[in-house]
Amino acid sequence: MKSNCAVIGDGAWGTALSITLAHKGEKVNLWVRTEKEAEEISERRENVRFLPHFLLPPSVKVTHSLSEALDEVEVVIFAVPAQRLRQNVKLTKGYISHHPFIVSVIKGLELPRARRMSEILLEELGADFEDNISVLSGPTIASEVASGCPSVTMAASRDQATASELARRLSSPQLFVFPCSDVVGVELGGIIKHAVAIACGISDGFSLGNSTKVALITLGLQEMEKLGERMGADYQTFWGFSALGDMITTCFSNLSRNRYVGVELARGKSIRSIRRSIPHTAEGITAIIGAQKLACELQVDLPLTSQIDEVLQGKLSVRHALPSFFVFPPDDGWAKVGKIVEPAITIACGISDGLGWGSNTKAALITLGLQDMARLGEKMGVDHKTFFGFSALSEVITDCFSNLSHNRYVGVELAQGKSIEHIQELLPHITQEIAAITSAQRLAHTLKVDLPLTSQMLKVLEGKLSLRDAILDLLRRGPNLSPHSASCPALQCKS
């Protein structure tokens, strides 16, 4: 029987996608470069080198033959290193006689010209394929996706029908894919986050704490917006899953390769020895060089990206890589709105932790929670950019990842079967936090604004909704930033 999808590249992410698509009923051809690799993975039903401990379902066919891999498939997914995409497209395009969906899941730039992956696909495949090309990007640690942890990502295409259909085709019960029309913004989010994650790894290596990491994430968002503005991206894209969500995951997860690079640099390792120690391609290193080249060409100042670029090139000591101080204006709107929405976000993240889900899920919940704040704040006359600044990010991210957070503890205990009454007996002051969630929902009702995460957490606390259903329903609904849908780059998913 013909396969529905071809995945070109057997790295961790390509393998994880193959597993996920197969579990939802798709027949997948996973293409590898050599016959020996194909035989080894086929016999073991496991990609020992890049994604060990995860078995390939029977409906994943491993092959080194491009003609076999691409035979009348409906979706072609490129999951190869950025520097090899053009070469692989040249190899494959002779076998693509029809017009399938063409997808890049690569978060990088091609050197030396700093070309985005969608640009390479268009250059090599030609204008006839322009409406078929899309990119997939979001907070997706491969092993978490393969293990079934709920995760979200964006499918971006210039063609709205392509984005919506691809989101429908790739979505599964655990991987929620949402359509988007901002290809440049989605790609830039996955590119700039590399520098931020390495900087956060350096911060962790020097034990500088979560406040420093949140400051670095805030700077990263600012750099995305500055570069994105010059390149025609929608700034709201950077407040969604493919930018902010992806940054949170890669900056906090112990499974993040970029964060690992930063930690090892702080420990005194050379970049050469670090690259040798990683079995996977260190995509972030070349992406940072490309991002800095783009910034120079467009005359955009990206201080953080520039600093990390100099560290990687050996021009700057790692001890001088991070800014010596951070200056952010006070966010009065945070005190006005954020304090009554933040408890719901932290409890949701605690539930996710208690259920054993990974950083992909938490990053998505934090992003959705901040969007709740922005929607409520906008109705109350507060600039929604406030809620993607340092004060809001610091409070929310720190609480969601801290073992000392009482609200996170509430979520963890709920996930472990404790009743809210029992938790309140242990921590009487939690009653005030729960009252804040109730107040936020009442205010939202009065102002006629939808706060999905806040509403779901209130239902959980009232015993009206199961924990697992509450989280999965939130992820299934996806981004909902602006009360005016026309201003949001995300399209309505037709799944």
Coordinates of C-alpha atoms in Angstrom, one line a residue:
M1 CA 0.0 0.0 0.0
K2 CA 1.2 3.5 -0.8
S3 CA 2.5 5.6 2.1
N4 CA 1.0 9.0 3.0
C5 CA 4.1 10.7 4.1
A6 CA 7.9 10.7 3.4
V7 CA 10.3 12.0 6.0
I8 CA 13.7 12.9 4.5
G9 CA 16.2 12.5 7.3
D10 CA 16.6 10.1 10.2
G11 CA 17.7 12.6 12.9
A12 CA 15.9 12.7 16.3
W13 CA 13.1 15.0 15.1
G14 CA 12.5 13.3 11.8
T15 CA 12.3 9.9 13.6
A16 CA 10.0 11.4 16.3
L17 CA 7.7 12.8 13.6
S18 CA 7.6 9.4 11.9
I19 CA 6.6 7.7 15.1
T20 CA 3.9 10.2 15.9
L21 CA 2.4 10.2 12.4
A22 CA 2.4 6.4 12.4
H23 CA 0.6 6.2 15.7
K24 CA -2.2 8.4 14.3
G25 CA -2.6 6.0 11.3
E26 CA -0.4 7.5 8.6
K27 CA 1.9 5.2 6.6
V28 CA 5.4 6.8 6.6
N29 CA 8.5 6.3 4.6
L30 CA 11.6 7.3 6.6
W31 CA 14.5 7.9 4.2
V32 CA 18.1 7.4 5.3
R33 CA 21.3 8.0 3.3
T34 CA 22.7 4.5 3.2
E35 CA 21.6 0.9 2.7
K36 CA 23.4 -0.1 5.9
E37 CA 21.6 2.5 8.0
A38 CA 18.3 1.4 6.5
E39 CA 18.9 -2.3 7.3
E40 CA 20.1 -1.6 10.9
I41 CA 17.1 0.6 11.8
S42 CA 14.7 -1.7 10.0
E43 CA 16.0 -4.8 11.8
R44 CA 16.1 -3.2 15.3
R45 CA 12.9 -1.0 14.7
E46 CA 14.9 1.6 16.6
N47 CA 17.0 4.6 15.7
V48 CA 19.8 3.8 18.2
R49 CA 22.0 6.7 17.1
F50 CA 19.6 9.6 17.2
L51 CA 16.5 8.6 19.2
P52 CA 17.2 5.4 21.2
H53 CA 14.6 3.6 23.3
F54 CA 11.7 4.4 21.0
L55 CA 10.4 1.7 18.7
L56 CA 9.3 2.4 15.2
P57 CA 5.7 1.3 14.6
P58 CA 5.1 -1.3 11.8
S59 CA 3.7 1.4 9.5
V60 CA 7.1 3.2 9.3
K61 CA 9.1 1.9 6.4
V62 CA 12.8 2.7 6.5
T63 CA 14.4 3.0 3.1
H64 CA 17.6 4.4 1.4
S65 CA 15.8 4.5 -2.0
L66 CA 14.4 8.0 -2.9
S67 CA 12.2 6.6 -5.6
E68 CA 10.6 4.2 -3.0
A69 CA 10.4 6.9 -0.3
L70 CA 8.7 9.5 -2.5
D71 CA 6.4 7.2 -4.5
E72 CA 3.2 9.2 -4.8
V73 CA 3.3 10.4 -1.2
E74 CA 1.1 13.3 -0.2
V75 CA 3.4 15.0 2.3
V76 CA 7.2 15.3 2.0
I77 CA 8.9 16.4 5.3
F78 CA 12.5 17.6 5.2
A79 CA 14.2 16.9 8.5
V80 CA 17.9 17.3 7.6
P81 CA 20.6 19.8 8.9
A82 CA 20.1 23.3 7.4
Q83 CA 23.5 23.1 5.6
R84 CA 22.3 20.0 3.8
L85 CA 18.8 21.0 2.8
R86 CA 19.6 22.3 -0.6
Q87 CA 21.6 19.2 -1.5
N88 CA 18.8 17.0 -0.3
V89 CA 16.2 18.9 -2.3
K90 CA 18.3 18.6 -5.4
L91 CA 18.5 14.8 -4.8
T92 CA 14.8 14.4 -4.3
K93 CA 13.1 16.8 -6.7
G94 CA 13.5 14.5 -9.7
Y95 CA 11.3 12.0 -7.9
I96 CA 8.5 14.4 -7.1
S97 CA 6.4 14.3 -10.2
H98 CA 3.2 15.5 -8.6
H99 CA 2.6 18.4 -6.1
P100 CA 2.6 17.1 -2.5
F101 CA 2.9 19.3 0.6
I102 CA 6.5 20.2 1.0
V103 CA 7.4 20.8 4.7
S104 CA 10.6 22.0 6.4
V105 CA 11.0 21.2 10.1
I106 CA 14.5 22.7 10.2
K107 CA 15.3 25.6 12.6
G108 CA 18.3 27.1 10.9
L109 CA 19.9 29.3 8.2
E110 CA 22.0 28.2 5.2
L111 CA 25.5 29.7 5.2
P112 CA 27.0 31.8 3.8
R113 CA 24.0 33.7 2.4
A114 CA 21.8 33.2 5.5
R115 CA 18.9 31.7 3.5
R116 CA 15.8 30.6 5.3
M117 CA 14.6 27.0 4.7
S118 CA 11.4 28.1 2.9
E119 CA 13.6 30.2 0.6
I120 CA 15.8 27.3 -0.3
L121 CA 12.7 25.1 -1.0
L122 CA 11.3 27.7 -3.3
E123 CA 14.6 28.3 -5.1
E124 CA 15.2 24.7 -5.8
L125 CA 11.6 23.5 -6.5
G126 CA 10.4 26.5 -8.4
A127 CA 7.4 28.9 -8.4
D128 CA 5.0 26.0 -9.2
F129 CA 5.5 24.7 -5.7
E130 CA 5.2 28.0 -3.9
D131 CA 1.7 27.4 -2.5
N132 CA 2.7 23.9 -1.4
I133 CA 5.7 24.9 0.7
S134 CA 5.4 25.3 4.5
V135 CA 7.4 25.3 7.7
L136 CA 6.7 23.5 11.0
S137 CA 8.1 25.0 14.2
G138 CA 7.4 25.1 17.9
P139 CA 8.3 23.8 21.3
T140 CA 9.0 20.2 20.4
I141 CA 11.8 18.3 22.1
A142 CA 11.9 15.1 20.0
S143 CA 12.0 12.5 22.8
E144 CA 9.0 14.1 24.5
V145 CA 7.0 14.1 21.3
A146 CA 7.9 10.5 20.6
S147 CA 6.9 9.5 24.1
G148 CA 3.5 11.0 23.7
C149 CA 3.8 14.1 25.9
P150 CA 1.2 16.7 24.7
S151 CA 3.0 19.2 22.4
V152 CA 2.1 22.1 20.1
T153 CA 3.6 23.5 17.0
M154 CA 2.8 25.9 14.1
A155 CA 2.5 25.0 10.4
A156 CA 3.1 28.2 8.4
S157 CA 2.5 28.7 4.7
R158 CA 1.9 31.7 2.5
D159 CA -1.2 29.8 1.2
Q160 CA -4.0 29.6 3.8
A161 CA -5.5 26.4 2.5
T162 CA -2.1 24.7 2.6
A163 CA -1.5 25.8 6.2
S164 CA -4.9 24.6 7.4
E165 CA -4.8 21.3 5.6
L166 CA -1.3 20.5 6.7
A167 CA -2.3 21.3 10.3
R168 CA -5.2 18.9 10.0
R169 CA -3.0 16.2 8.4
L170 CA -0.2 16.4 11.0
S171 CA -2.2 16.8 14.1
S172 CA -2.6 13.8 16.4
P173 CA -4.1 13.2 19.8
Q174 CA -0.8 14.3 21.4
L175 CA 0.7 16.7 18.8
F176 CA -1.5 19.7 18.2
V177 CA -0.6 21.6 15.0
F178 CA -2.0 25.0 14.2
P179 CA -2.0 26.9 10.9
C180 CA -0.3 30.3 10.5
S181 CA 0.2 32.6 7.5
D182 CA 3.4 34.3 8.9
V183 CA 6.2 32.1 7.4
V184 CA 9.0 34.6 8.1
G185 CA 7.9 35.1 11.7
V186 CA 7.7 31.3 12.4
E187 CA 11.1 30.7 10.9
L188 CA 12.8 33.6 12.7
G189 CA 11.4 32.4 16.1
G190 CA 13.2 29.0 15.6
I191 CA 16.4 30.8 14.5
I192 CA 16.9 33.5 17.1
K193 CA 16.0 31.2 20.0
H194 CA 19.3 29.4 19.5
A195 CA 21.4 32.3 20.8
V196 CA 19.0 32.8 23.7
A197 CA 19.2 29.1 24.7
I198 CA 23.0 29.1 24.6
A199 CA 23.1 32.3 26.7
C200 CA 20.7 30.6 29.2
G201 CA 22.9 27.6 29.3
I202 CA 25.9 29.8 30.1
S203 CA 23.7 31.4 32.8
D204 CA 22.9 28.0 34.3
G205 CA 26.6 27.0 34.1
F206 CA 27.5 30.0 36.2
S207 CA 24.4 29.4 38.5
L208 CA 23.0 32.8 37.9
G209 CA 19.4 31.8 38.6
N210 CA 16.0 32.0 36.8
S211 CA 15.8 35.8 36.9
T212 CA 18.8 36.1 34.6
K213 CA 17.4 33.5 32.3
V214 CA 14.0 35.3 32.0
A215 CA 15.9 38.5 31.3
L216 CA 17.7 36.8 28.5
I217 CA 14.4 35.4 27.1
T218 CA 13.0 38.9 27.3
L219 CA 16.0 40.3 25.3
G220 CA 15.5 37.4 22.8
L221 CA 11.9 38.4 22.2
Q222 CA 13.0 42.0 21.6
E223 CA 15.6 40.9 19.1
M224 CA 13.1 38.7 17.3
E225 CA 10.7 41.7 17.0
K226 CA 13.4 44.0 15.8
L227 CA 14.6 41.7 13.1
G228 CA 11.1 40.5 12.2
E229 CA 9.9 44.0 11.7
R230 CA 12.6 44.6 9.1
M231 CA 11.7 41.3 7.4
G232 CA 8.0 41.8 7.3
A233 CA 7.0 39.4 10.1
D234 CA 4.0 40.0 12.4
Y235 CA 5.2 40.8 15.9
Q236 CA 2.4 38.8 17.5
T237 CA 3.9 35.6 16.0
F238 CA 6.8 36.0 18.4
W239 CA 4.4 35.8 21.4
G240 CA 3.2 32.4 20.3
F241 CA 4.3 28.8 20.3
S242 CA 6.9 29.1 17.5
A243 CA 8.9 31.8 19.3
L244 CA 8.2 32.4 23.0
G245 CA 7.0 28.8 23.5
D246 CA 10.0 27.4 21.7
M247 CA 12.4 29.6 23.7
I248 CA 11.0 28.5 27.0
T249 CA 11.4 24.9 26.2
T250 CA 14.9 25.1 24.8
C251 CA 16.1 27.4 27.6
F252 CA 14.8 25.3 30.5
S253 CA 14.8 21.7 29.3
N254 CA 17.7 19.5 30.3
L255 CA 17.2 17.8 26.9
S256 CA 18.0 21.0 24.9
R257 CA 21.2 20.8 22.8
N258 CA 21.6 24.6 22.7
R259 CA 21.3 24.9 26.5
Y260 CA 23.9 22.1 26.8
V261 CA 26.3 24.0 24.6
G262 CA 26.0 27.0 26.9
V263 CA 26.5 25.0 30.1
E264 CA 29.6 23.3 28.7
L265 CA 31.0 26.6 27.6
A266 CA 30.6 28.0 31.1
R267 CA 32.5 24.9 32.4
G268 CA 35.4 25.8 30.2
K269 CA 35.0 23.4 27.3
S270 CA 35.9 24.6 23.8
I271 CA 33.2 24.8 21.2
R272 CA 35.2 22.3 19.1
S273 CA 35.1 19.7 21.9
I274 CA 31.4 20.4 22.6
R275 CA 30.5 19.8 19.0
R276 CA 32.4 16.5 19.0
S277 CA 30.5 15.4 22.1
I278 CA 27.0 15.9 20.5
P279 CA 25.8 13.0 18.3
H280 CA 23.3 15.4 16.7
T281 CA 23.9 18.4 14.5
A282 CA 24.5 21.5 16.6
E283 CA 22.1 23.6 14.4
G284 CA 22.2 26.6 16.7
I285 CA 25.8 27.4 16.1
T286 CA 25.5 28.0 12.4
A287 CA 22.0 29.6 12.8
I288 CA 23.6 32.2 15.1
I289 CA 26.2 33.0 12.5
G290 CA 23.5 33.4 9.9
A291 CA 21.3 35.5 12.2
Q292 CA 24.1 37.9 12.8
K293 CA 24.8 38.2 9.1
L294 CA 21.1 39.0 8.5
A295 CA 21.2 41.6 11.2
C296 CA 24.3 43.3 9.7
E297 CA 22.7 43.3 6.2
L298 CA 19.5 44.8 7.5
Q299 CA 21.3 47.2 9.9
V300 CA 19.5 45.8 12.9
D301 CA 21.3 45.7 16.3
L302 CA 21.0 42.3 18.0
P303 CA 23.2 42.7 21.1
L304 CA 22.6 39.2 22.6
T305 CA 22.9 37.4 19.3
S306 CA 26.1 39.3 18.6
Q307 CA 27.6 38.5 21.9
I308 CA 27.0 34.8 21.6
D309 CA 28.2 34.8 18.0
E310 CA 31.5 36.3 19.3
V311 CA 31.8 33.6 22.0
L312 CA 31.3 30.9 19.4
Q313 CA 34.0 32.4 17.2
G314 CA 36.4 32.6 20.1
K315 CA 36.5 36.5 20.0
L316 CA 34.9 36.9 23.4
S317 CA 35.4 35.2 26.8
V318 CA 32.4 33.3 27.9
R319 CA 32.5 35.2 31.2
H320 CA 31.8 38.4 29.3
A321 CA 29.1 36.9 27.1
L322 CA 26.1 38.0 29.1
P323 CA 25.1 41.6 29.6
S324 CA 26.4 42.9 32.9
F325 CA 23.1 44.4 33.8
F326 CA 19.5 44.5 32.5
V327 CA 17.3 47.5 32.4
F328 CA 13.6 47.0 31.8
P329 CA 10.9 49.7 32.4
P330 CA 8.4 49.0 35.2
D331 CA 5.2 47.3 34.1
D332 CA 2.4 48.8 36.0
G333 CA -0.1 46.8 34.0
W334 CA 1.4 43.6 35.3
A335 CA 0.3 44.5 38.9
K336 CA -3.2 45.5 37.6
V337 CA -3.9 42.3 35.6
G338 CA -1.2 39.7 35.8
K339 CA -1.4 38.9 39.5
I340 CA -5.0 37.6 39.1
V341 CA -4.2 35.5 36.1
E342 CA -0.8 34.1 37.0
P343 CA -2.0 31.6 39.6
A344 CA -4.0 29.7 37.0
I345 CA -1.0 29.4 34.7
T346 CA 1.2 28.1 37.5
I347 CA -1.4 25.5 38.7
A348 CA -1.8 24.3 35.1
C349 CA 2.0 23.8 34.9
G350 CA 1.9 22.0 38.2
I351 CA -0.8 19.6 36.8
S352 CA 1.4 19.0 33.8
D353 CA 4.4 18.2 36.0
G354 CA 2.2 15.9 38.2
L355 CA 1.0 14.0 35.1
G356 CA 4.6 13.5 34.1
W357 CA 4.4 15.6 30.9
G358 CA 7.5 17.4 29.7
S359 CA 8.8 20.9 29.0
N360 CA 6.9 21.0 25.6
T361 CA 3.6 21.0 27.5
K362 CA 4.7 23.6 30.1
A363 CA 6.0 26.0 27.5
A364 CA 2.7 25.8 25.6
L365 CA 0.7 26.4 28.8
I366 CA 2.8 29.4 29.8
T367 CA 2.3 30.9 26.3
L368 CA -1.4 30.4 26.4
G369 CA -1.6 31.9 29.9
L370 CA 0.3 35.0 28.9
Q371 CA -2.1 35.3 26.0
D372 CA -5.0 35.3 28.5
M373 CA -3.3 38.1 30.3
A374 CA -2.8 40.1 27.1
R375 CA -6.5 39.7 26.2
L376 CA -7.8 40.8 29.6
G377 CA -5.2 43.6 29.8
E378 CA -6.2 44.9 26.4
K379 CA -9.9 45.2 27.5
M380 CA -8.7 47.0 30.6
G381 CA -6.6 49.6 28.6
V382 CA -3.2 48.0 29.3
D383 CA -0.9 47.6 26.3
H384 CA -0.7 43.9 25.7
K385 CA 3.0 44.1 25.1
T386 CA 3.3 44.5 28.8
F387 CA 2.6 40.8 29.3
F388 CA 5.5 39.8 27.1
G389 CA 8.0 42.0 29.0
F390 CA 10.3 41.2 31.9
S391 CA 7.9 41.6 34.9
A392 CA 5.3 39.2 33.5
L393 CA 7.7 36.7 32.1
S394 CA 9.8 36.7 35.3
E395 CA 6.8 36.1 37.6
V396 CA 5.2 33.4 35.4
I397 CA 8.2 31.5 34.2
T398 CA 9.9 31.5 37.6
D399 CA 6.8 30.2 39.4
C400 CA 6.1 27.6 36.8
F401 CA 9.6 26.1 37.1
S402 CA 10.3 26.5 40.8
N403 CA 9.9 23.7 43.2
L404 CA 9.2 26.3 45.9
S405 CA 6.1 27.7 44.1
H406 CA 3.0 27.0 46.1
N407 CA 0.7 27.4 43.1
R408 CA 2.7 24.8 41.2
Y409 CA 2.5 22.6 44.3
V410 CA -1.3 22.8 44.1
G411 CA -1.2 21.6 40.5
V412 CA 1.2 18.7 41.3
E413 CA -0.9 17.6 44.3
L414 CA -4.1 17.7 42.3
A415 CA -2.5 15.5 39.6
Q416 CA -1.5 13.1 42.3
G417 CA -5.2 12.7 43.4
K418 CA -5.4 15.1 46.3
S419 CA -8.5 17.1 46.8
I420 CA -8.4 20.9 46.7
E421 CA -9.9 20.9 50.3
H422 CA -7.0 18.7 51.5
I423 CA -4.4 21.1 49.8
Q424 CA -6.1 24.1 51.4
E425 CA -5.8 22.5 54.8
L426 CA -2.0 22.1 54.3
L427 CA -1.6 25.6 52.7
P428 CA -4.4 27.9 54.0
H429 CA -3.1 31.0 52.1
I430 CA -3.8 29.1 48.8
T431 CA -7.4 30.1 49.3
Q432 CA -6.4 33.7 48.3
E433 CA -4.8 32.4 45.1
I434 CA -7.9 30.5 44.2
A435 CA -10.0 33.5 44.9
A436 CA -7.8 35.5 42.4
I437 CA -8.6 32.9 39.7
T438 CA -12.3 33.3 40.4
S439 CA -11.9 37.1 40.3
A440 CA -10.1 37.0 37.0
Q441 CA -12.9 34.9 35.5
R442 CA -15.6 37.2 36.8
L443 CA -13.8 40.2 35.4
A444 CA -13.4 38.4 32.1
H445 CA -17.2 37.7 32.1
T446 CA -18.0 41.3 32.8
L447 CA -15.7 42.6 30.0
K448 CA -16.8 39.8 27.6
V449 CA -13.4 38.5 27.0
D450 CA -12.5 34.8 26.7
L451 CA -9.7 33.5 29.0
P452 CA -9.5 29.8 28.1
L453 CA -6.7 28.8 30.5
T454 CA -8.2 30.7 33.4
S455 CA -11.6 29.2 32.8
Q456 CA -10.4 25.7 32.5
M457 CA -8.4 25.9 35.8
L458 CA -11.4 27.3 37.6
K459 CA -13.5 24.3 36.4
V460 CA -10.8 22.0 37.6
L461 CA -10.7 23.6 41.1
E462 CA -14.5 23.4 41.2
G463 CA -14.4 19.7 40.3
K464 CA -16.3 20.2 37.1
L465 CA -13.5 19.0 34.7
S466 CA -10.8 16.3 34.9
L467 CA -7.2 17.5 35.0
R468 CA -6.1 15.6 31.9
D469 CA -9.1 16.8 29.9
A470 CA -8.5 20.4 31.0
I471 CA -4.9 20.5 29.7
L472 CA -5.6 18.6 26.5
D473 CA -8.6 20.8 25.7
L474 CA -6.5 23.9 26.1
L475 CA -3.7 22.6 23.8
R476 CA -6.3 21.5 21.3
R477 CA -7.9 24.9 21.2
G478 CA -4.5 26.5 20.6
P479 CA -3.4 30.2 20.4
N480 CA -6.0 32.9 21.0
L481 CA -4.0 36.1 21.4
S482 CA -6.2 38.9 20.2
P483 CA -10.0 39.5 20.7
H484 CA -9.8 40.9 17.1
S485 CA -9.1 37.8 15.0
A486 CA -8.0 39.8 12.0
S487 CA -4.9 41.1 13.9
C488 CA -3.7 37.6 14.7
P489 CA -1.5 35.8 12.2
A490 CA -2.8 32.4 13.2
L491 CA -5.6 31.0 11.1
Q492 CA -8.5 29.0 12.3
C493 CA -7.6 25.3 12.1
K494 CA -10.2 23.3 10.2
S495 CA -9.5 20.0 12.1

